[in-house]
Coordinates of C-alpha atoms in Angstrom, one line a residue:
Chain A
X1199 CA 114.1 128.0 140.0
X1200 CA 116.5 130.3 138.1
X1201 CA 116.9 132.7 140.9
X1202 CA 120.3 132.8 142.1
X1203 CA 120.7 130.8 145.5
X1204 CA 120.2 133.0 148.2
X1205 CA 122.5 132.9 151.4
X1206 CA 119.6 131.3 153.3
X1207 CA 119.4 128.6 150.7
X1208 CA 123.0 127.9 150.7
X1209 CA 122.9 127.7 154.3
X1210 CA 120.1 125.3 154.2
X1211 CA 122.0 122.9 151.7
X1212 CA 125.2 123.1 153.9
X1213 CA 123.3 122.2 157.1
X1214 CA 121.5 119.3 155.5
X1215 CA 125.0 118.0 154.0
X1216 CA 126.7 118.5 157.2
X1217 CA 124.1 116.5 159.2
X1218 CA 124.2 113.8 156.6
X1219 CA 128.0 113.5 156.9
X1220 CA 128.1 113.6 160.8
X1221 CA 125.4 111.3 161.4
X1222 CA 127.4 108.1 161.5
X1223 CA 129.7 109.7 164.2
X1224 CA 126.6 110.2 166.1
X1225 CA 125.3 106.7 165.9
X1226 CA 126.8 103.7 164.3
X1227 CA 123.5 101.6 165.0
X1228 CA 123.1 99.3 162.0
X1229 CA 119.3 99.8 161.9
X1230 CA 119.7 103.4 161.8
X1231 CA 122.3 103.1 159.0
X1232 CA 120.2 100.9 157.0
X1233 CA 116.9 103.0 157.0
X1234 CA 119.1 105.8 155.8
X1235 CA 120.9 103.9 153.1
X1236 CA 117.2 102.9 151.9
X1237 CA 116.3 106.7 152.1
X1238 CA 119.2 107.7 150.1
X1239 CA 118.3 104.7 147.4
X1240 CA 114.7 105.9 147.5
X1241 CA 115.8 109.6 147.3
X1242 CA 117.9 109.0 144.0
X1243 CA 115.1 107.0 142.5
X1244 CA 112.5 109.7 143.5
X1245 CA 114.6 112.7 142.1
X1246 CA 115.0 110.9 138.8
X1247 CA 111.5 110.0 138.5
X1248 CA 110.9 113.8 139.2
X1249 CA 113.3 115.0 136.6
X1250 CA 111.0 113.3 133.8
X1251 CA 107.6 113.9 135.6
X1252 CA 108.0 117.1 137.3
X1253 CA 110.5 118.9 135.1
X1254 CA 110.2 117.2 131.8
X1255 CA 106.4 116.9 132.1
X1256 CA 106.5 113.2 130.8
X1257 CA 104.3 111.5 133.3
X1258 CA 105.5 108.1 133.2
X1259 CA 104.3 105.1 135.7
X1260 CA 106.7 102.6 134.7
X1261 CA 110.1 103.7 136.0
X1262 CA 110.5 100.7 138.6
X1263 CA 111.4 98.8 135.1
X1264 CA 114.6 100.8 134.9
X1265 CA 115.1 100.3 138.8
X1266 CA 114.8 96.3 138.0
X1267 CA 116.9 96.4 135.0
X1268 CA 119.7 98.2 136.6
X1269 CA 119.5 95.8 139.6
X1270 CA 119.4 92.6 137.7
X1271 CA 121.7 94.1 135.1
X1272 CA 124.6 94.8 137.4
X1273 CA 123.8 91.8 139.4
X1274 CA 123.9 89.2 136.6
X1275 CA 127.2 90.8 135.1
X1276 CA 128.7 90.9 138.4
X1277 CA 127.9 87.3 138.8
X1278 CA 128.4 85.8 135.4
X1279 CA 131.4 87.6 134.0
X1280 CA 133.1 88.2 137.3
X1281 CA 133.2 92.1 136.8
X1282 CA 133.6 94.2 139.9
X1283 CA 130.6 95.9 141.1
X1284 CA 132.2 99.3 141.1
X1285 CA 132.4 98.5 137.3
X1286 CA 128.8 97.1 136.9
X1287 CA 127.2 99.8 138.8
X1288 CA 127.5 102.0 136.0
X1289 CA 127.0 99.3 133.5
X1290 CA 123.4 98.6 135.1
X1291 CA 122.8 102.3 134.7
X1292 CA 123.7 102.0 131.0
X1293 CA 121.3 99.0 130.6
X1294 CA 118.7 100.8 132.1
X1295 CA 119.4 104.2 129.8
X1296 CA 119.3 101.9 126.8
X1297 CA 115.9 100.7 127.8
X1298 CA 114.8 104.1 128.6
X1299 CA 115.8 105.3 125.1
X1300 CA 114.0 102.3 123.7
X1301 CA 110.7 103.1 125.3
X1302 CA 111.1 106.8 125.0
X1303 CA 110.8 106.3 121.3
X1304 CA 107.2 105.5 121.0
X1305 CA 106.5 108.0 123.7
X1306 CA 107.9 110.7 121.5
X1307 CA 105.1 110.5 119.0
X1308 CA 102.5 110.7 121.8
X1309 CA 101.3 113.9 123.3
X1310 CA 98.3 112.3 125.2
X1311 CA 99.2 111.8 128.9
X1312 CA 97.1 108.7 129.3
X1313 CA 99.0 107.0 126.5
X1314 CA 102.2 107.9 127.9
X1315 CA 101.2 106.3 131.3
X1316 CA 99.8 103.1 129.6
X1317 CA 102.9 102.5 127.6
X1318 CA 105.3 103.0 130.4
X1319 CA 103.1 100.6 132.7
X1320 CA 102.8 98.0 130.2
X1321 CA 106.6 98.2 129.5
X1322 CA 107.3 97.6 133.1
X1323 CA 105.1 94.6 133.3
X1324 CA 106.9 93.2 130.4
X1325 CA 110.2 93.7 132.0
X1326 CA 108.8 92.2 135.3
X1327 CA 107.4 89.2 133.6
X1328 CA 110.7 88.5 131.6
X1329 CA 112.8 88.5 134.7
X1330 CA 110.4 86.1 136.3
X1331 CA 110.0 84.0 133.4
X1332 CA 113.8 83.6 132.2
X1333 CA 114.4 81.7 135.6
X1334 CA 117.6 80.0 133.9
X1335 CA 119.5 83.3 134.3
X1336 CA 117.6 85.2 136.9
X1337 CA 116.2 82.3 139.1
X1338 CA 112.9 83.9 138.5
X1339 CA 110.6 84.2 141.6
X1340 CA 113.1 81.9 143.7
X1341 CA 115.2 85.1 144.0
X1342 CA 118.7 86.0 142.8
X1343 CA 121.2 85.5 145.5
X1344 CA 125.1 85.5 145.7
X1345 CA 125.5 88.6 144.3
X1346 CA 129.2 89.8 144.6
X1347 CA 129.9 92.9 147.3
X1348 CA 131.7 95.9 146.6
X1349 CA 135.5 95.4 147.0
X1350 CA 137.0 97.3 149.8
X1351 CA 139.8 99.6 149.2
X1352 CA 142.3 101.8 151.5
X1353 CA 141.5 105.5 151.7
X1354 CA 144.9 107.3 152.6
X1355 CA 144.5 109.0 156.1
X1356 CA 141.2 106.9 157.0
X1357 CA 142.4 103.3 156.5
X1358 CA 140.8 100.3 155.0
X1359 CA 137.2 100.8 153.7
X1360 CA 135.1 97.4 153.7
X1361 CA 131.9 96.7 152.5
X1362 CA 130.2 94.0 154.4
X1363 CA 126.5 93.5 155.7
X1364 CA 127.9 94.0 159.2
X1365 CA 129.2 97.3 158.8
X1366 CA 126.6 99.7 157.0
X1367 CA 128.7 102.7 157.5
X1368 CA 130.8 102.4 154.4
X1369 CA 127.5 101.7 152.5
X1370 CA 126.2 104.9 154.0
X1371 CA 128.8 107.2 152.6
X1372 CA 128.7 105.4 149.3
X1373 CA 125.0 105.9 149.0
X1374 CA 125.5 109.5 150.1
X1375 CA 128.1 110.2 147.5
X1376 CA 125.8 108.8 144.8
X1377 CA 122.9 110.8 146.0
X1378 CA 125.0 114.2 146.0
X1379 CA 126.4 113.2 142.5
X1380 CA 123.1 112.6 141.0
X1381 CA 121.7 115.8 142.9
X1382 CA 124.6 118.0 141.5
X1383 CA 123.8 116.4 137.9
X1384 CA 120.0 117.3 138.1
X1385 CA 120.3 120.6 139.6
X1386 CA 123.2 121.7 137.3
X1387 CA 121.2 120.5 134.3
X1388 CA 117.9 122.0 135.3
X1389 CA 119.7 125.5 136.2
X1390 CA 121.2 125.4 132.7
X1391 CA 119.9 126.5 129.3
X1392 CA 118.7 123.0 128.7
X1393 CA 116.6 123.0 131.8
X1394 CA 115.1 126.1 130.9
X1395 CA 114.2 124.7 127.5
X1396 CA 112.8 121.4 129.4
X1397 CA 110.4 123.4 131.4
X1398 CA 109.4 125.3 128.5
X1399 CA 108.7 122.1 126.7
X1400 CA 106.5 120.8 130.1
X1401 CA 104.8 124.2 129.9
X1402 CA 103.8 124.2 126.2
X1403 CA 105.2 122.1 123.9
X1404 CA 104.2 123.8 120.6
X1405 CA 105.3 127.2 122.1
X1406 CA 108.6 125.6 123.0
X1407 CA 108.9 123.9 119.5
X1408 CA 108.2 127.1 117.7
X1409 CA 111.1 128.8 119.8
X1410 CA 113.5 126.2 118.6
X1411 CA 113.5 123.6 121.4
X1412 CA 114.2 120.1 119.8
X1413 CA 111.5 118.1 121.5
X1414 CA 112.8 115.0 120.2
X1415 CA 116.4 115.4 121.4
X1416 CA 115.0 116.9 124.6
X1417 CA 112.5 114.1 125.5
X1418 CA 115.1 111.3 124.8
X1419 CA 117.7 113.1 126.7
X1420 CA 115.8 113.6 129.8
X1421 CA 114.3 110.0 129.5
X1422 CA 117.7 108.4 129.1
X1423 CA 119.3 110.5 131.6
X1424 CA 116.5 109.7 134.3
X1425 CA 116.6 105.9 133.4
X1426 CA 120.3 106.0 133.8
X1427 CA 120.1 107.7 137.5
X1428 CA 117.4 105.1 138.4
X1429 CA 119.4 102.2 137.0
X1430 CA 122.3 103.3 139.1
X1431 CA 120.4 103.4 142.1
X1432 CA 118.9 99.8 141.4
X1433 CA 122.4 98.6 140.9
X1434 CA 123.6 100.0 144.3
X1435 CA 120.5 98.5 146.0
X1436 CA 121.4 95.0 144.5
X1437 CA 124.9 94.9 145.6
X1438 CA 123.6 96.2 149.0
X1439 CA 121.0 93.9 149.8
X1440 CA 122.4 91.1 147.9
X1441 CA 119.3 89.2 146.9
X1442 CA 116.7 90.3 144.5
X1443 CA 113.3 89.0 143.7
X1444 CA 110.9 90.3 140.4
X1445 CA 108.4 91.3 143.2
X1446 CA 110.9 93.6 145.2
X1447 CA 113.2 95.0 142.4
X1448 CA 110.4 95.5 139.5
X1449 CA 107.0 95.2 141.5
X1450 CA 104.5 98.1 140.9
X1451 CA 104.5 98.7 144.7
X1452 CA 108.0 100.3 144.4
X1453 CA 106.7 102.9 141.9
X1454 CA 103.9 103.6 144.1
X1455 CA 106.1 104.3 147.0
X1456 CA 108.1 106.4 144.7
X1457 CA 105.0 108.4 143.4
X1458 CA 103.9 108.8 146.9
X1459 CA 107.2 110.2 148.1
X1460 CA 107.5 112.7 145.3
X1461 CA 103.8 113.9 145.7
X1462 CA 104.2 114.2 149.3
X1463 CA 107.4 116.2 149.2
X1464 CA 106.5 118.4 146.1
X1465 CA 106.4 117.5 142.3
X1466 CA 108.6 119.7 140.3
X1467 CA 110.9 120.9 143.0
X1468 CA 114.5 119.8 143.9
X1469 CA 113.9 119.2 147.7
X1470 CA 110.6 117.6 147.2
X1471 CA 111.8 114.2 146.5
X1472 CA 114.4 114.0 149.0
X1473 CA 112.0 115.3 151.8
X1474 CA 109.4 112.7 150.6
X1475 CA 111.7 110.0 150.5
X1476 CA 113.0 110.8 154.1
X1477 CA 109.6 111.2 155.7
X1478 CA 107.8 108.5 154.1
X1479 CA 110.5 105.9 154.7
X1480 CA 111.3 107.1 158.4
X1481 CA 107.4 107.1 159.0
X1482 CA 107.0 103.4 157.7
X1483 CA 109.9 102.3 159.9
X1484 CA 108.2 104.0 163.0
X1485 CA 105.1 102.2 162.1
X1486 CA 106.4 98.8 161.6
X1487 CA 103.8 97.2 163.8
X1488 CA 101.2 98.3 161.3
X1489 CA 102.7 96.7 158.5
X1490 CA 99.3 95.7 157.0
X1491 CA 98.3 99.2 156.8
X1492 CA 101.2 100.5 155.0
X1493 CA 100.0 100.6 151.5
X1494 CA 96.6 101.6 152.6
X1495 CA 98.3 104.4 154.1
X1496 CA 100.0 105.2 150.9
X1497 CA 97.1 105.3 148.9
X1498 CA 95.5 107.6 151.4
X1499 CA 98.4 110.0 151.4
X1500 CA 98.3 110.1 147.7
X1501 CA 94.7 110.9 147.3
X1502 CA 94.6 113.5 150.1
X1503 CA 97.8 115.2 149.1
X1504 CA 96.6 115.4 145.2
X1505 CA 93.4 116.8 146.4
X1506 CA 94.2 119.3 149.3
X1507 CA 98.1 120.0 148.9
X1508 CA 98.9 119.4 145.1
X1509 CA 102.2 121.1 145.5
X1510 CA 103.7 118.9 148.2
X1511 CA 105.0 119.5 151.7
X1512 CA 107.9 121.8 150.6
X1513 CA 105.1 124.3 149.6
X1514 CA 103.4 123.7 153.1
X1515 CA 105.0 127.0 154.5
X1516 CA 103.7 129.3 151.8
X1517 CA 100.4 127.8 152.0
X1518 CA 100.1 128.3 155.9
X1519 CA 102.0 131.5 155.8
X1520 CA 101.6 133.2 152.5
X1521 CA 103.8 136.2 151.9
X1522 CA 102.2 139.6 151.5
X1523 CA 101.7 140.5 148.0
X1524 CA 104.0 143.3 146.8
Chain B
X950 CA 98.2 70.5 116.1
X951 CA 94.7 69.2 116.0
X952 CA 92.2 71.4 114.2
X953 CA 89.5 70.9 116.5
X954 CA 91.4 71.8 119.5
X955 CA 92.8 75.1 117.6
X956 CA 89.2 76.0 116.9
X957 CA 88.2 75.2 120.6
X958 CA 91.2 77.8 121.6
X959 CA 90.0 80.1 119.3
X960 CA 86.4 80.1 120.5
X961 CA 87.6 80.2 124.2
X962 CA 89.8 83.2 123.1
X963 CA 86.7 85.0 121.9
X964 CA 84.9 84.1 125.2
X965 CA 87.8 85.5 127.1
X966 CA 87.8 88.5 124.7
X967 CA 84.2 89.1 125.4
X968 CA 84.9 89.7 129.0
X969 CA 87.8 91.9 128.1
X970 CA 85.5 93.9 126.0
X971 CA 83.3 94.7 128.9
X972 CA 86.4 95.7 131.1
X973 CA 87.8 97.8 128.3
X974 CA 84.4 99.6 127.4
X975 CA 84.2 100.9 130.9
X976 CA 87.4 102.5 130.8
X977 CA 86.7 103.9 127.3
X978 CA 83.3 105.2 128.5
X979 CA 85.0 107.1 131.3
X980 CA 87.7 108.2 129.2
X981 CA 85.4 109.3 126.3
X982 CA 83.1 111.5 128.5
X983 CA 85.7 113.0 131.3
X984 CA 89.0 112.2 129.6
X985 CA 90.0 110.6 132.8
X986 CA 92.3 107.7 132.8
X987 CA 90.8 105.6 135.8
X988 CA 93.6 103.6 137.1
X989 CA 90.9 102.1 139.8
X990 CA 88.9 100.6 137.3
X991 CA 90.6 97.1 138.1
X992 CA 89.6 97.5 141.4
X993 CA 85.7 97.9 140.5
X994 CA 86.4 94.4 138.8
X995 CA 88.0 92.9 142.2
X996 CA 85.2 94.4 144.2
X997 CA 82.6 93.1 142.0
X998 CA 83.9 89.9 142.2
X999 CA 84.0 89.8 145.9
X1000 CA 80.2 91.2 146.0
X1001 CA 79.3 88.2 144.0
X1002 CA 81.4 85.8 145.9
X1003 CA 79.7 87.5 149.2
X1004 CA 76.3 87.4 148.1
X1005 CA 76.0 84.0 146.3
X1006 CA 78.4 81.8 148.3
X1007 CA 78.5 83.3 151.9
X1008 CA 75.0 84.4 152.0
X1009 CA 73.8 81.7 149.5
X1010 CA 71.6 83.9 147.5
X1011 CA 70.6 82.6 143.9
X1012 CA 73.3 83.7 141.4
X1013 CA 70.2 85.4 139.3
X1014 CA 70.0 87.7 141.9
X1015 CA 73.2 88.1 143.7
X1016 CA 75.0 88.9 140.4
X1017 CA 72.5 91.9 139.7
X1018 CA 72.9 93.0 143.2
X1019 CA 76.6 92.9 143.1
X1020 CA 76.5 95.0 139.6
X1021 CA 74.3 97.3 141.5
X1022 CA 76.4 97.9 144.3
X1023 CA 79.3 98.6 142.3
X1024 CA 77.3 101.1 140.3
X1025 CA 76.7 103.0 143.4
X1026 CA 80.1 102.8 144.7
X1027 CA 81.6 104.0 141.4
X1028 CA 79.1 106.9 141.6
X1029 CA 80.2 107.9 145.0
X1030 CA 84.0 107.6 144.3
X1031 CA 83.6 109.8 141.3
X1032 CA 81.6 112.4 143.5
X1033 CA 84.1 112.3 146.3
X1034 CA 87.5 112.6 144.2
X1035 CA 87.5 113.0 140.4
X1036 CA 84.5 115.6 140.3
X1037 CA 86.8 118.2 142.2
X1038 CA 89.8 117.3 140.4
X1039 CA 88.7 117.6 136.8
X1040 CA 87.8 121.1 137.4
X1041 CA 91.5 122.1 138.4
X1042 CA 94.5 123.0 136.5
X1043 CA 96.8 119.8 135.7
X1044 CA 93.9 117.5 135.9
X1045 CA 95.2 115.0 133.5
X1046 CA 97.7 114.2 135.9
X1047 CA 96.2 114.7 139.1
X1048 CA 93.3 112.3 138.2
X1049 CA 95.8 109.4 137.2
X1050 CA 97.4 109.9 140.6
X1051 CA 94.4 110.1 142.6
X1052 CA 92.7 107.0 141.0
X1053 CA 96.1 105.2 141.5
X1054 CA 96.0 106.2 145.2
X1055 CA 92.2 104.9 145.1
X1056 CA 93.2 101.7 143.6
X1057 CA 95.6 101.1 146.4
X1058 CA 93.2 102.0 149.0
X1059 CA 90.5 99.7 147.8
X1060 CA 93.0 96.6 147.1
X1061 CA 94.0 96.9 150.9
X1062 CA 90.6 97.3 152.2
X1063 CA 89.5 94.4 150.5
X1064 CA 92.6 92.6 152.0
X1065 CA 91.6 93.7 155.5
X1066 CA 88.1 92.9 155.0
X1067 CA 88.1 89.8 152.7
X1068 CA 91.6 88.4 153.6
X1069 CA 94.4 87.1 151.2
X1070 CA 92.5 83.9 150.2
X1071 CA 91.5 83.1 146.7
X1072 CA 87.7 82.9 146.6
X1073 CA 85.9 80.8 144.0
X1074 CA 82.2 80.9 143.0
X1075 CA 80.6 77.3 141.7
X1076 CA 79.7 77.4 138.1
X1077 CA 76.3 78.9 137.4
X1078 CA 75.4 76.0 134.8
X1079 CA 77.1 72.9 134.7
X1080 CA 77.9 70.6 131.7
X1081 CA 79.6 70.8 128.4
X1082 CA 78.4 71.9 125.1
X1083 CA 79.5 69.4 122.4
X1084 CA 79.6 70.3 118.8
X1085 CA 81.4 67.5 116.9
X1086 CA 84.9 67.6 118.2
X1087 CA 84.8 70.9 119.9
X1088 CA 83.5 70.9 123.7
X1089 CA 83.1 74.1 125.5
X1090 CA 81.6 74.3 129.1
X1091 CA 77.9 75.8 129.2
X1092 CA 79.6 78.3 131.7
X1093 CA 81.9 79.9 129.0
X1094 CA 78.9 79.9 126.5
X1095 CA 76.8 81.8 129.3
X1096 CA 79.7 84.3 129.8
X1097 CA 79.4 84.9 126.0
X1098 CA 75.7 85.3 125.8
X1099 CA 75.7 87.6 128.8
X1100 CA 78.5 89.8 127.3
X1101 CA 76.6 90.0 124.1
X1102 CA 73.5 90.9 125.8
X1103 CA 75.3 93.7 127.8
X1104 CA 76.9 94.9 124.8
X1105 CA 73.5 95.2 123.2
X1106 CA 71.9 97.0 126.2
X1107 CA 74.8 99.4 126.1
X1108 CA 74.4 100.0 122.5
X1109 CA 70.8 100.6 123.0
X1110 CA 71.5 103.0 125.9
X1111 CA 73.9 105.0 124.1
X1112 CA 72.1 105.4 120.7
X1113 CA 68.4 105.4 121.8
X1114 CA 68.0 106.8 125.2
X1115 CA 68.0 110.4 126.4
X1116 CA 70.8 109.5 128.8
X1117 CA 72.8 108.1 125.8
X1118 CA 72.3 111.2 124.1
X1119 CA 73.6 113.2 127.1
X1120 CA 76.5 110.9 127.6
X1121 CA 77.5 111.3 123.7
X1122 CA 77.0 115.1 123.7
X1123 CA 79.1 115.7 126.8
X1124 CA 81.8 113.3 125.3
X1125 CA 81.8 115.5 122.2
X1126 CA 81.7 118.9 123.8
X1127 CA 81.3 119.5 127.6
X1128 CA 80.5 123.3 127.6
X1129 CA 78.2 123.0 124.4
X1130 CA 76.4 120.3 126.4
X1131 CA 76.1 122.3 129.3
X1132 CA 74.9 125.2 127.5
X1133 CA 71.9 123.2 126.1
X1134 CA 70.9 122.1 129.6
X1135 CA 72.6 118.7 129.9
X1136 CA 73.6 118.2 133.6
X1137 CA 77.1 117.4 132.9
X1138 CA 78.2 116.6 136.2
X1139 CA 75.4 114.0 136.5
X1140 CA 76.4 112.6 133.3
X1141 CA 79.9 112.0 134.8
X1142 CA 78.7 110.4 137.9
X1143 CA 76.6 108.1 135.9
X1144 CA 79.2 107.2 133.4
X1145 CA 81.8 106.4 136.3
X1146 CA 79.1 104.1 137.8
X1147 CA 78.4 102.3 134.4
X1148 CA 81.9 101.7 134.0
X1149 CA 82.2 100.2 137.5
X1150 CA 79.1 98.2 137.0
X1151 CA 80.6 96.7 133.6
X1152 CA 83.7 95.8 135.5
X1153 CA 81.9 94.1 138.3
X1154 CA 79.5 92.3 135.9
X1155 CA 82.8 90.8 134.2
X1156 CA 84.1 89.7 137.6
X1157 CA 80.7 88.1 138.6
X1158 CA 80.6 86.2 135.1
X1159 CA 84.2 85.1 135.4
X1160 CA 84.3 84.4 139.2
X1161 CA 83.5 80.5 138.6
X1162 CA 86.7 80.4 136.3
X1163 CA 89.2 83.1 137.7
X1164 CA 89.4 83.0 141.6
X1165 CA 89.1 86.4 143.2
X1166 CA 91.8 87.9 145.5
X1167 CA 92.6 91.5 146.6
X1168 CA 95.3 91.8 143.8
X1169 CA 92.9 90.5 141.1
X1170 CA 92.4 94.1 139.7
X1171 CA 95.8 95.2 138.6
X1172 CA 96.2 92.5 135.8
X1173 CA 92.7 93.0 134.6
X1174 CA 93.2 97.0 134.5
X1175 CA 96.3 96.3 132.4
X1176 CA 94.4 94.1 130.0
X1177 CA 91.8 96.6 129.9
X1178 CA 94.3 99.1 129.0
X1179 CA 95.5 96.9 126.0
X1180 CA 91.8 96.8 124.9
X1181 CA 91.2 100.6 124.7
X1182 CA 94.6 101.1 123.0
X1183 CA 93.8 98.5 120.4
X1184 CA 90.3 100.3 119.6
X1185 CA 91.3 103.8 120.0
X1186 CA 90.9 105.4 123.6
X1187 CA 87.6 106.6 124.4
X1188 CA 85.8 104.6 121.8
X1189 CA 83.1 102.1 122.8
X1190 CA 82.8 100.2 119.7
X1191 CA 86.4 100.2 119.6
X1192 CA 86.7 98.7 123.0
X1193 CA 84.4 95.9 122.0
X1194 CA 86.4 95.1 118.9
X1195 CA 89.8 95.5 120.6
X1196 CA 88.6 93.2 123.4
X1197 CA 87.6 90.2 121.0
X1198 CA 90.7 90.8 119.2
X1199 CA 92.9 90.5 122.1
X1200 CA 91.1 87.3 123.2
X1201 CA 92.0 85.8 120.0
X1202 CA 95.3 87.0 119.6
X1203 CA 96.2 85.8 123.1
X1204 CA 94.7 82.3 122.4
X1205 CA 96.8 81.8 119.3
X1206 CA 99.9 83.3 120.8
X1207 CA 99.6 80.9 123.8
X1208 CA 99.2 78.1 121.6
X1209 CA 102.4 79.1 119.8
X1210 CA 104.4 79.8 122.9
X1211 CA 103.3 79.1 126.6
X1212 CA 100.8 80.6 129.0
X1213 CA 103.6 82.4 131.0
X1214 CA 104.0 84.5 128.0
X1215 CA 100.3 85.6 127.5
X1216 CA 100.7 89.2 129.1
X1217 CA 104.0 89.8 127.3
X1218 CA 102.4 89.0 124.1
X1219 CA 99.7 91.5 124.8
X1220 CA 101.7 94.2 126.3
X1221 CA 103.9 94.0 123.2
X1222 CA 101.0 94.2 120.9
X1223 CA 99.8 97.3 122.9
X1224 CA 103.1 99.2 122.6
X1225 CA 103.4 98.1 118.7
X1226 CA 100.0 99.8 118.2
X1227 CA 100.7 103.0 120.2
X1228 CA 103.9 103.0 118.0
X1229 CA 102.2 102.6 114.6
X1230 CA 98.7 103.9 115.3
X1231 CA 98.4 105.9 118.6
X1232 CA 94.8 106.5 117.7
X1233 CA 93.9 103.0 117.7
X1234 CA 93.5 100.2 114.9
X1235 CA 89.9 101.3 113.9
X1236 CA 89.9 104.9 115.0
X1237 CA 90.6 108.0 112.6
X1238 CA 93.6 109.9 113.1

């Protein structure tokens, strides 16, 4: 992870980014654009979960709470206070980050992984039930609709950019910009000294602490940052789909999909969550007719990957063609 | 508030709590011996409910035979699942996470398999006994009394099993020190398998007893699993007696909490209690540090 990027990996990153940038020039089909926007929302979510779980070593199972808080927080602020979604997008992230710090505090004292899993799952359930029960504000299970859309603006040289359900291309570029921004933040963080300290914490808490890593600050930082990123993804989701229900925004199904994506792609790698989000989302769309088997497939994938390819698809090449030992 | 109704609610809470205790003790048994947090435990409850419903309602078998049969099937299923997945995973690095992830995957598989086989309907089983027990102003249905009696009998049986049988000694030795147990000739792998089976059977029994009150559908397992987690956190993760006390306590706390607020907030009350306990006493209310 701390090796300098080779020319090959730079070329790979450049090619992926170039492909993502020119895709709308090849096809403006709303369906393709819609699927790709979902891929990028999930990719942001998956990368943030991977930051806590894969790099930080805090195995949480309740990150959908932050997605829902970001989504509902941003939508309600925009609806009730009349703030622009461009502002509430970040406020949604901050709400999620505050919740992340709140739930990160009890986790600080726990070293046992099962306890962390239980606390985070329980917290997400609390958030879901609260959103469903405060129906005066959130309209509960009826669904929150009428969420304001992003305002359009004029970009010099390109012309007017509008955000409407009919034209998904602008959403596509906005999602891409968010994804690139979040990936730059995560990669910069992980390749810094802080990232090294975080990996040390993951691999041996006591050893890391004895070498001067401030575990409290590190855990709160990674939890808050990850919650912030997931919250922004949730807020974008709210202003993109324009309708929210407790099940769709805070359902445990969402978390299961994200876990499946990260495990399939490769836990604890940069590219894993992105690959996983792309592969699973596209695979699911291709198998639309088999909707009833979707979750069954996710479950099977999780079990098979955990048992037979524990480090994910991105390590498949090394597994198939191991490099000769030097 | 009427005192009789209040006492009635507390008693109902104790009865519900006795079922929480059965579910929680299954989670505690698996965690205590293998240190595995089984996220598929709720699915054993759900499947136990379906087995009971299928045998007692669809096939019309007498519940006195159908319930033990459903529990036996769940026992075998639990052993099979442990043999196929967890047994390999606990031998590898990073097993604490991979077992959680794998049992989460298993839980989704079992849920959706149940959905395909049994459909999304709510299925109920008629009460095993009818009528209402009247004690002064307090009225409790005999079905609930039966639930409590079965729970007490099961807890008694499990205590006897763990304390006075060779199997129980092996289970307790394995949970204290796996390697040392292996050295003195305890078949640790078989103990793990039996523990998983016992846990599944306890979950299935709880479902069978609750089936006349709580309808069964493919998603019944998840809420039960979360309740089971609250129970084991209250009692200290991995402690069998802790799970029993934790279950009864949770039942009473919920009954009082629902009286003070409303039933929509029941789960929020129990999860908040759980997070508070983890915060202040991560080793459980009754356990030692």
